[in-house]
Amino acid sequence: MATKTMAIEVPDEYPVSGGNGDNSTYTGENIKILEGLEAVRLRPAMYIGSTGEMGLHHLVYEVVDNSVDEALAGYAKRIEVVIHVDNSITVVDDGRGIPVDMMPVGNGQMMPAVQVVLTKLHAGGKFDASTYKVSGGLHGVGVSCVNALSQEFNVEIWRDGHTWEMDFSCGLPISELRQAGTSKKRGTKVHFLPDKSIFATTEYNYDTLAQRLREMAFLNKGLEITLTDE
Ligand code: 0RA
């Protein structure tokens, strides 16, 4: 019988903020997060429908859904979407900003809430559907799937007078959450570059995005969504 060996793209160590750098601080939470990201990268279509043009555009709708939820909660008024020349995407909203406070993830370990939101599949607990309104239609699979399927994913948060930044690759943190100066703004910016090793095409179509974003704006009166193609 032929045997197939598969490379599983999970690092030996999952970097945990506040961890001691060795392997002794894995928690149930860390392992669940790693398994979740791995599942998404192994079977992307199960989470976003396809790895073709549809799935590629679905990534944008997932991120925008999070900002629309923030509008439904009564905070965000504007969402800006930009298609960059390298076919990376930026989504900016003027909501409360993803929380940056440290939260316990078991075994006495702490992780910034934003890291949990962006890496945990179906983020549960205080971020689940019971406390967070859905923007209409099927509930999205979440921004953690977009993160898992992006070769670059950067978040910038403006909250409580500060700017915060954190970087990911294939869903894994490649930086700590860092304070990057002061800001009077409020909101969240997500920038991502879809993983070229996963998608059949990584070229965004302005009209496809425009049509869907127009529908989202129509369904949410009082919300302004702009789309810019660089
Ligand atoms: C979890 C809790 C809160 C806000 C958000 C998530 C949030 C997520 C996204 C994603 C894109 N834009 C977003 N804006 C907010 C509530 C925070 C609070 O209670 O202040």
PDB file of C-alpha atoms in Angstrom, residues 39-219:
ATOM      1  CA  ALA A  39      -8.012  22.701  10.201  1.00  0.00           C
ATOM      2  CA  VAL A  40      -8.769  25.868   8.216  1.00  0.00           C
ATOM      3  CA  ARG A  41      -5.527  25.649   6.222  1.00  0.00           C
ATOM      4  CA  LEU A  42      -5.998  21.932   5.533  1.00  0.00           C
ATOM      5  CA  ARG A  43      -9.615  22.296   4.337  1.00  0.00           C
ATOM      6  CA  PRO A  44     -10.149  25.958   3.442  1.00  0.00           C
ATOM      7  CA  ALA A  45     -13.237  25.253   1.323  1.00  0.00           C
ATOM      8  CA  MET A  46     -15.049  23.903   4.378  1.00  0.00           C
ATOM      9  CA  TYR A  47     -14.771  27.336   5.927  1.00  0.00           C
ATOM     10  CA  ILE A  48     -14.959  29.802   3.038  1.00  0.00           C
ATOM     11  CA  GLY A  49     -16.713  27.763   0.338  1.00  0.00           C
ATOM     12  CA  SER A  50     -13.909  27.583  -2.225  1.00  0.00           C
ATOM     13  CA  THR A  51     -10.289  28.462  -2.896  1.00  0.00           C
ATOM     14  CA  GLY A  52     -11.281  30.075  -6.195  1.00  0.00           C
ATOM     15  CA  GLU A  53     -12.437  33.584  -6.953  1.00  0.00           C
ATOM     16  CA  MET A  54     -15.515  33.210  -4.724  1.00  0.00           C
ATOM     17  CA  GLY A  55     -13.487  32.178  -1.687  1.00  0.00           C
ATOM     18  CA  LEU A  56     -10.959  34.945  -2.302  1.00  0.00           C
ATOM     19  CA  HIS A  57     -13.718  37.575  -2.259  1.00  0.00           C
ATOM     20  CA  HIS A  58     -15.353  35.862   0.733  1.00  0.00           C
ATOM     21  CA  LEU A  59     -12.302  36.841   2.820  1.00  0.00           C
ATOM     22  CA  VAL A  60     -13.215  40.501   2.380  1.00  0.00           C
ATOM     23  CA  TYR A  61     -16.869  39.915   3.330  1.00  0.00           C
ATOM     24  CA  GLU A  62     -15.779  38.119   6.521  1.00  0.00           C
ATOM     25  CA  VAL A  63     -13.656  41.054   7.640  1.00  0.00           C
ATOM     26  CA  VAL A  64     -16.305  43.612   6.667  1.00  0.00           C
ATOM     27  CA  ASP A  65     -18.945  41.532   8.558  1.00  0.00           C
ATOM     28  CA  ASN A  66     -17.011  42.151  11.775  1.00  0.00           C
ATOM     29  CA  SER A  67     -17.094  45.884  11.155  1.00  0.00           C
ATOM     30  CA  VAL A  68     -20.799  45.707  10.233  1.00  0.00           C
ATOM     31  CA  ASP A  69     -21.433  43.954  13.585  1.00  0.00           C
ATOM     32  CA  GLU A  70     -19.727  46.915  15.229  1.00  0.00           C
ATOM     33  CA  ALA A  71     -22.112  49.199  13.302  1.00  0.00           C
ATOM     34  CA  LEU A  72     -25.123  47.099  14.395  1.00  0.00           C
ATOM     35  CA  ALA A  73     -23.909  47.404  17.984  1.00  0.00           C
ATOM     36  CA  GLY A  74     -24.274  51.172  17.474  1.00  0.00           C
ATOM     37  CA  TYR A  75     -20.631  52.222  17.314  1.00  0.00           C
ATOM     38  CA  ALA A  76     -19.190  52.133  13.782  1.00  0.00           C
ATOM     39  CA  LYS A  77     -20.568  54.616  11.234  1.00  0.00           C
ATOM     40  CA  ARG A  78     -18.061  54.231   8.406  1.00  0.00           C
ATOM     41  CA  ILE A  79     -16.222  51.325   6.830  1.00  0.00           C
ATOM     42  CA  GLU A  80     -13.466  51.868   4.255  1.00  0.00           C
ATOM     43  CA  VAL A  81     -12.294  49.047   2.011  1.00  0.00           C
ATOM     44  CA  VAL A  82      -9.195  49.407  -0.163  1.00  0.00           C
ATOM     45  CA  ILE A  83      -7.912  47.034  -2.844  1.00  0.00           C
ATOM     46  CA  HIS A  84      -4.169  47.619  -2.994  1.00  0.00           C
ATOM     47  CA  VAL A  85      -1.998  47.162  -6.095  1.00  0.00           C
ATOM     48  CA  ASP A  86      -0.559  43.913  -4.684  1.00  0.00           C
ATOM     49  CA  ASN A  87      -4.137  42.609  -4.211  1.00  0.00           C
ATOM     50  CA  SER A  88      -3.912  42.929  -0.458  1.00  0.00           C
ATOM     51  CA  ILE A  89      -6.962  44.431   1.258  1.00  0.00           C
ATOM     52  CA  THR A  90      -7.441  47.012   3.973  1.00  0.00           C
ATOM     53  CA  VAL A  91     -10.672  47.332   5.960  1.00  0.00           C
ATOM     54  CA  VAL A  92     -10.973  50.255   8.384  1.00  0.00           C
ATOM     55  CA  ASP A  93     -13.893  50.969  10.710  1.00  0.00           C
ATOM     56  CA  ASP A  94     -14.586  53.652  13.300  1.00  0.00           C
ATOM     57  CA  GLY A  95     -16.006  51.297  15.919  1.00  0.00           C
ATOM     58  CA  ARG A  96     -14.750  50.692  19.447  1.00  0.00           C
ATOM     59  CA  GLY A  97     -11.624  48.895  18.290  1.00  0.00           C
ATOM     60  CA  ILE A  98     -10.959  45.233  19.037  1.00  0.00           C
ATOM     61  CA  PRO A  99     -10.220  44.939  22.789  1.00  0.00           C
ATOM     62  CA  VAL A 100      -6.516  44.821  23.624  1.00  0.00           C
ATOM     63  CA  ASP A 101      -6.687  43.970  27.305  1.00  0.00           C
ATOM     64  CA  MET A 102      -4.949  40.842  28.566  1.00  0.00           C
ATOM     65  CA  MET A 103      -7.230  37.915  29.309  1.00  0.00           C
ATOM     66  CA  PRO A 104      -6.600  34.591  30.987  1.00  0.00           C
ATOM     67  CA  VAL A 105      -6.337  31.599  28.630  1.00  0.00           C
ATOM     68  CA  GLY A 106      -5.743  28.914  31.226  1.00  0.00           C
ATOM     69  CA  ASN A 107      -2.742  27.640  33.201  1.00  0.00           C
ATOM     70  CA  GLY A 108      -2.283  31.125  34.588  1.00  0.00           C
ATOM     71  CA  GLN A 109      -1.371  32.390  31.112  1.00  0.00           C
ATOM     72  CA  MET A 110      -2.558  35.647  29.626  1.00  0.00           C
ATOM     73  CA  MET A 111      -3.146  36.652  25.983  1.00  0.00           C
ATOM     74  CA  PRO A 112      -4.319  39.971  24.526  1.00  0.00           C
ATOM     75  CA  ALA A 113      -8.035  39.750  23.660  1.00  0.00           C
ATOM     76  CA  VAL A 114      -7.253  40.840  20.074  1.00  0.00           C
ATOM     77  CA  GLN A 115      -4.998  37.793  19.655  1.00  0.00           C
ATOM     78  CA  VAL A 116      -7.809  35.535  20.864  1.00  0.00           C
ATOM     79  CA  VAL A 117     -10.326  37.223  18.496  1.00  0.00           C
ATOM     80  CA  LEU A 118      -7.978  36.861  15.497  1.00  0.00           C
ATOM     81  CA  THR A 119      -6.716  33.323  16.120  1.00  0.00           C
ATOM     82  CA  LYS A 120      -9.527  31.425  17.807  1.00  0.00           C
ATOM     83  CA  LEU A 121     -11.996  29.635  15.573  1.00  0.00           C
ATOM     84  CA  HIS A 122     -15.621  30.632  16.395  1.00  0.00           C
ATOM     85  CA  ALA A 123     -14.299  32.794  19.229  1.00  0.00           C
ATOM     86  CA  GLY A 124     -16.491  31.769  22.132  1.00  0.00           C
ATOM     87  CA  GLY A 125     -17.111  33.156  25.577  1.00  0.00           C
ATOM     88  CA  LYS A 126     -17.669  36.854  25.620  1.00  0.00           C
ATOM     89  CA  PHE A 127     -17.290  37.207  21.861  1.00  0.00           C
ATOM     90  CA  ASP A 128     -19.780  34.562  20.793  1.00  0.00           C
ATOM     91  CA  ALA A 129     -23.070  35.002  18.971  1.00  0.00           C
ATOM     92  CA  SER A 130     -25.006  35.287  22.240  1.00  0.00           C
ATOM     93  CA  THR A 131     -23.355  38.612  23.059  1.00  0.00           C
ATOM     94  CA  TYR A 132     -22.677  39.817  19.544  1.00  0.00           C
ATOM     95  CA  LYS A 133     -25.369  40.562  16.999  1.00  0.00           C
ATOM     96  CA  VAL A 134     -25.182  39.030  13.544  1.00  0.00           C
ATOM     97  CA  SER A 135     -25.094  41.307  10.507  1.00  0.00           C
ATOM     98  CA  GLY A 136     -27.697  39.302   8.620  1.00  0.00           C
ATOM     99  CA  GLY A 137     -27.836  36.067   6.702  1.00  0.00           C
ATOM    100  CA  LEU A 138     -25.517  33.233   7.621  1.00  0.00           C
ATOM    101  CA  HIS A 139     -23.171  33.987  10.456  1.00  0.00           C
ATOM    102  CA  GLY A 140     -19.678  34.255   9.041  1.00  0.00           C
ATOM    103  CA  VAL A 141     -16.929  31.837   9.877  1.00  0.00           C
ATOM    104  CA  GLY A 142     -14.982  34.642  11.424  1.00  0.00           C
ATOM    105  CA  VAL A 143     -11.939  36.749  10.934  1.00  0.00           C
ATOM    106  CA  SER A 144      -9.674  34.010  12.355  1.00  0.00           C
ATOM    107  CA  CYS A 145     -10.268  32.050   9.108  1.00  0.00           C
ATOM    108  CA  VAL A 146      -9.156  35.055   7.068  1.00  0.00           C
ATOM    109  CA  ASN A 147      -6.083  35.288   9.264  1.00  0.00           C
ATOM    110  CA  ALA A 148      -5.335  31.561   8.835  1.00  0.00           C
ATOM    111  CA  LEU A 149      -5.590  31.912   5.034  1.00  0.00           C
ATOM    112  CA  SER A 150      -3.463  35.076   4.752  1.00  0.00           C
ATOM    113  CA  GLN A 151       0.285  35.081   4.260  1.00  0.00           C
ATOM    114  CA  GLU A 152       0.308  38.517   5.872  1.00  0.00           C
ATOM    115  CA  PHE A 153      -2.266  39.854   8.312  1.00  0.00           C
ATOM    116  CA  ASN A 154      -1.794  43.091  10.241  1.00  0.00           C
ATOM    117  CA  VAL A 155      -4.146  44.747  12.684  1.00  0.00           C
ATOM    118  CA  GLU A 156      -4.057  48.322  13.948  1.00  0.00           C
ATOM    119  CA  ILE A 157      -6.367  49.414  16.755  1.00  0.00           C
ATOM    120  CA  TRP A 158      -7.101  52.881  18.018  1.00  0.00           C
ATOM    121  CA  ARG A 159      -8.524  52.747  21.526  1.00  0.00           C
ATOM    122  CA  ASP A 160      -8.303  54.762  24.741  1.00  0.00           C
ATOM    123  CA  GLY A 161      -5.833  57.264  23.263  1.00  0.00           C
ATOM    124  CA  HIS A 162      -3.383  54.660  22.007  1.00  0.00           C
ATOM    125  CA  THR A 163      -2.497  52.937  18.742  1.00  0.00           C
ATOM    126  CA  TRP A 164      -1.887  49.200  18.965  1.00  0.00           C
ATOM    127  CA  GLU A 165      -0.420  46.906  16.307  1.00  0.00           C
ATOM    128  CA  MET A 166       0.063  43.190  15.857  1.00  0.00           C
ATOM    129  CA  ASP A 167       1.219  41.039  12.917  1.00  0.00           C
ATOM    130  CA  PHE A 168       0.383  37.492  11.857  1.00  0.00           C
ATOM    131  CA  SER A 169       1.336  35.075   9.109  1.00  0.00           C
ATOM    132  CA  CYS A 170      -0.848  32.088   8.219  1.00  0.00           C
ATOM    133  CA  GLY A 171      -2.796  32.818  11.385  1.00  0.00           C
ATOM    134  CA  LEU A 172       0.194  32.699  13.707  1.00  0.00           C
ATOM    135  CA  PRO A 173       1.446  35.743  15.583  1.00  0.00           C
ATOM    136  CA  ILE A 174       4.808  36.965  14.302  1.00  0.00           C
ATOM    137  CA  SER A 175       4.951  39.890  16.704  1.00  0.00           C
ATOM    138  CA  GLU A 176       3.702  40.774  20.125  1.00  0.00           C
ATOM    139  CA  LEU A 177       0.859  43.240  20.494  1.00  0.00           C
ATOM    140  CA  ARG A 178       2.695  46.551  20.645  1.00  0.00           C
ATOM    141  CA  GLN A 179       1.755  50.103  21.529  1.00  0.00           C
ATOM    142  CA  ALA A 180       2.617  52.241  18.504  1.00  0.00           C
ATOM    143  CA  GLY A 181       1.959  55.764  19.667  1.00  0.00           C
ATOM    144  CA  THR A 182      -1.031  57.840  20.646  1.00  0.00           C
ATOM    145  CA  SER A 183      -4.244  58.483  18.737  1.00  0.00           C
ATOM    146  CA  LYS A 184      -7.453  60.404  19.201  1.00  0.00           C
ATOM    147  CA  LYS A 185      -9.261  58.103  16.754  1.00  0.00           C
ATOM    148  CA  ARG A 186     -11.261  55.021  17.592  1.00  0.00           C
ATOM    149  CA  GLY A 187     -11.553  51.934  15.453  1.00  0.00           C
ATOM    150  CA  THR A 188      -9.874  48.995  13.806  1.00  0.00           C
ATOM    151  CA  LYS A 189      -7.798  48.565  10.650  1.00  0.00           C
ATOM    152  CA  VAL A 190      -7.233  45.095   9.210  1.00  0.00           C
ATOM    153  CA  HIS A 191      -4.791  44.594   6.347  1.00  0.00           C
ATOM    154  CA  PHE A 192      -4.352  41.153   4.793  1.00  0.00           C
ATOM    155  CA  LEU A 193      -2.690  39.444   1.854  1.00  0.00           C
ATOM    156  CA  PRO A 194      -4.376  36.158   0.874  1.00  0.00           C
ATOM    157  CA  ASP A 195      -2.018  33.168   0.839  1.00  0.00           C
ATOM    158  CA  LYS A 196      -0.896  32.528  -2.758  1.00  0.00           C
ATOM    159  CA  SER A 197      -0.229  28.866  -1.900  1.00  0.00           C
ATOM    160  CA  ILE A 198      -3.931  28.384  -1.071  1.00  0.00           C
ATOM    161  CA  PHE A 199      -5.902  30.416  -3.615  1.00  0.00           C
ATOM    162  CA  ALA A 200      -6.149  29.551  -7.313  1.00  0.00           C
ATOM    163  CA  THR A 201      -6.308  33.258  -8.063  1.00  0.00           C
ATOM    164  CA  THR A 202      -5.379  36.162  -5.811  1.00  0.00           C
ATOM    165  CA  GLU A 203      -6.646  38.961  -8.028  1.00  0.00           C
ATOM    166  CA  TYR A 204      -9.543  40.986  -6.665  1.00  0.00           C
ATOM    167  CA  ASN A 205     -12.353  42.232  -8.866  1.00  0.00           C
ATOM    168  CA  TYR A 206     -13.640  45.726  -8.052  1.00  0.00           C
ATOM    169  CA  ASP A 207     -17.170  45.126  -9.420  1.00  0.00           C
ATOM    170  CA  THR A 208     -17.613  41.882  -7.467  1.00  0.00           C
ATOM    171  CA  LEU A 209     -16.698  43.586  -4.197  1.00  0.00           C
ATOM    172  CA  ALA A 210     -18.663  46.749  -5.064  1.00  0.00           C
ATOM    173  CA  GLN A 211     -21.876  44.795  -5.690  1.00  0.00           C
ATOM    174  CA  ARG A 212     -21.722  42.940  -2.355  1.00  0.00           C
ATOM    175  CA  LEU A 213     -20.608  45.974  -0.317  1.00  0.00           C
ATOM    176  CA  ARG A 214     -23.455  48.022  -1.845  1.00  0.00           C
ATOM    177  CA  GLU A 215     -25.908  45.355  -0.623  1.00  0.00           C
ATOM    178  CA  MET A 216     -24.376  45.424   2.861  1.00  0.00           C
ATOM    179  CA  ALA A 217     -24.686  49.221   3.009  1.00  0.00           C
ATOM    180  CA  PHE A 218     -28.283  49.035   1.742  1.00  0.00           C
ATOM    181  CA  LEU A 219     -29.204  46.525   4.477  1.00  0.00           C
TER     182      LEU A 219
END
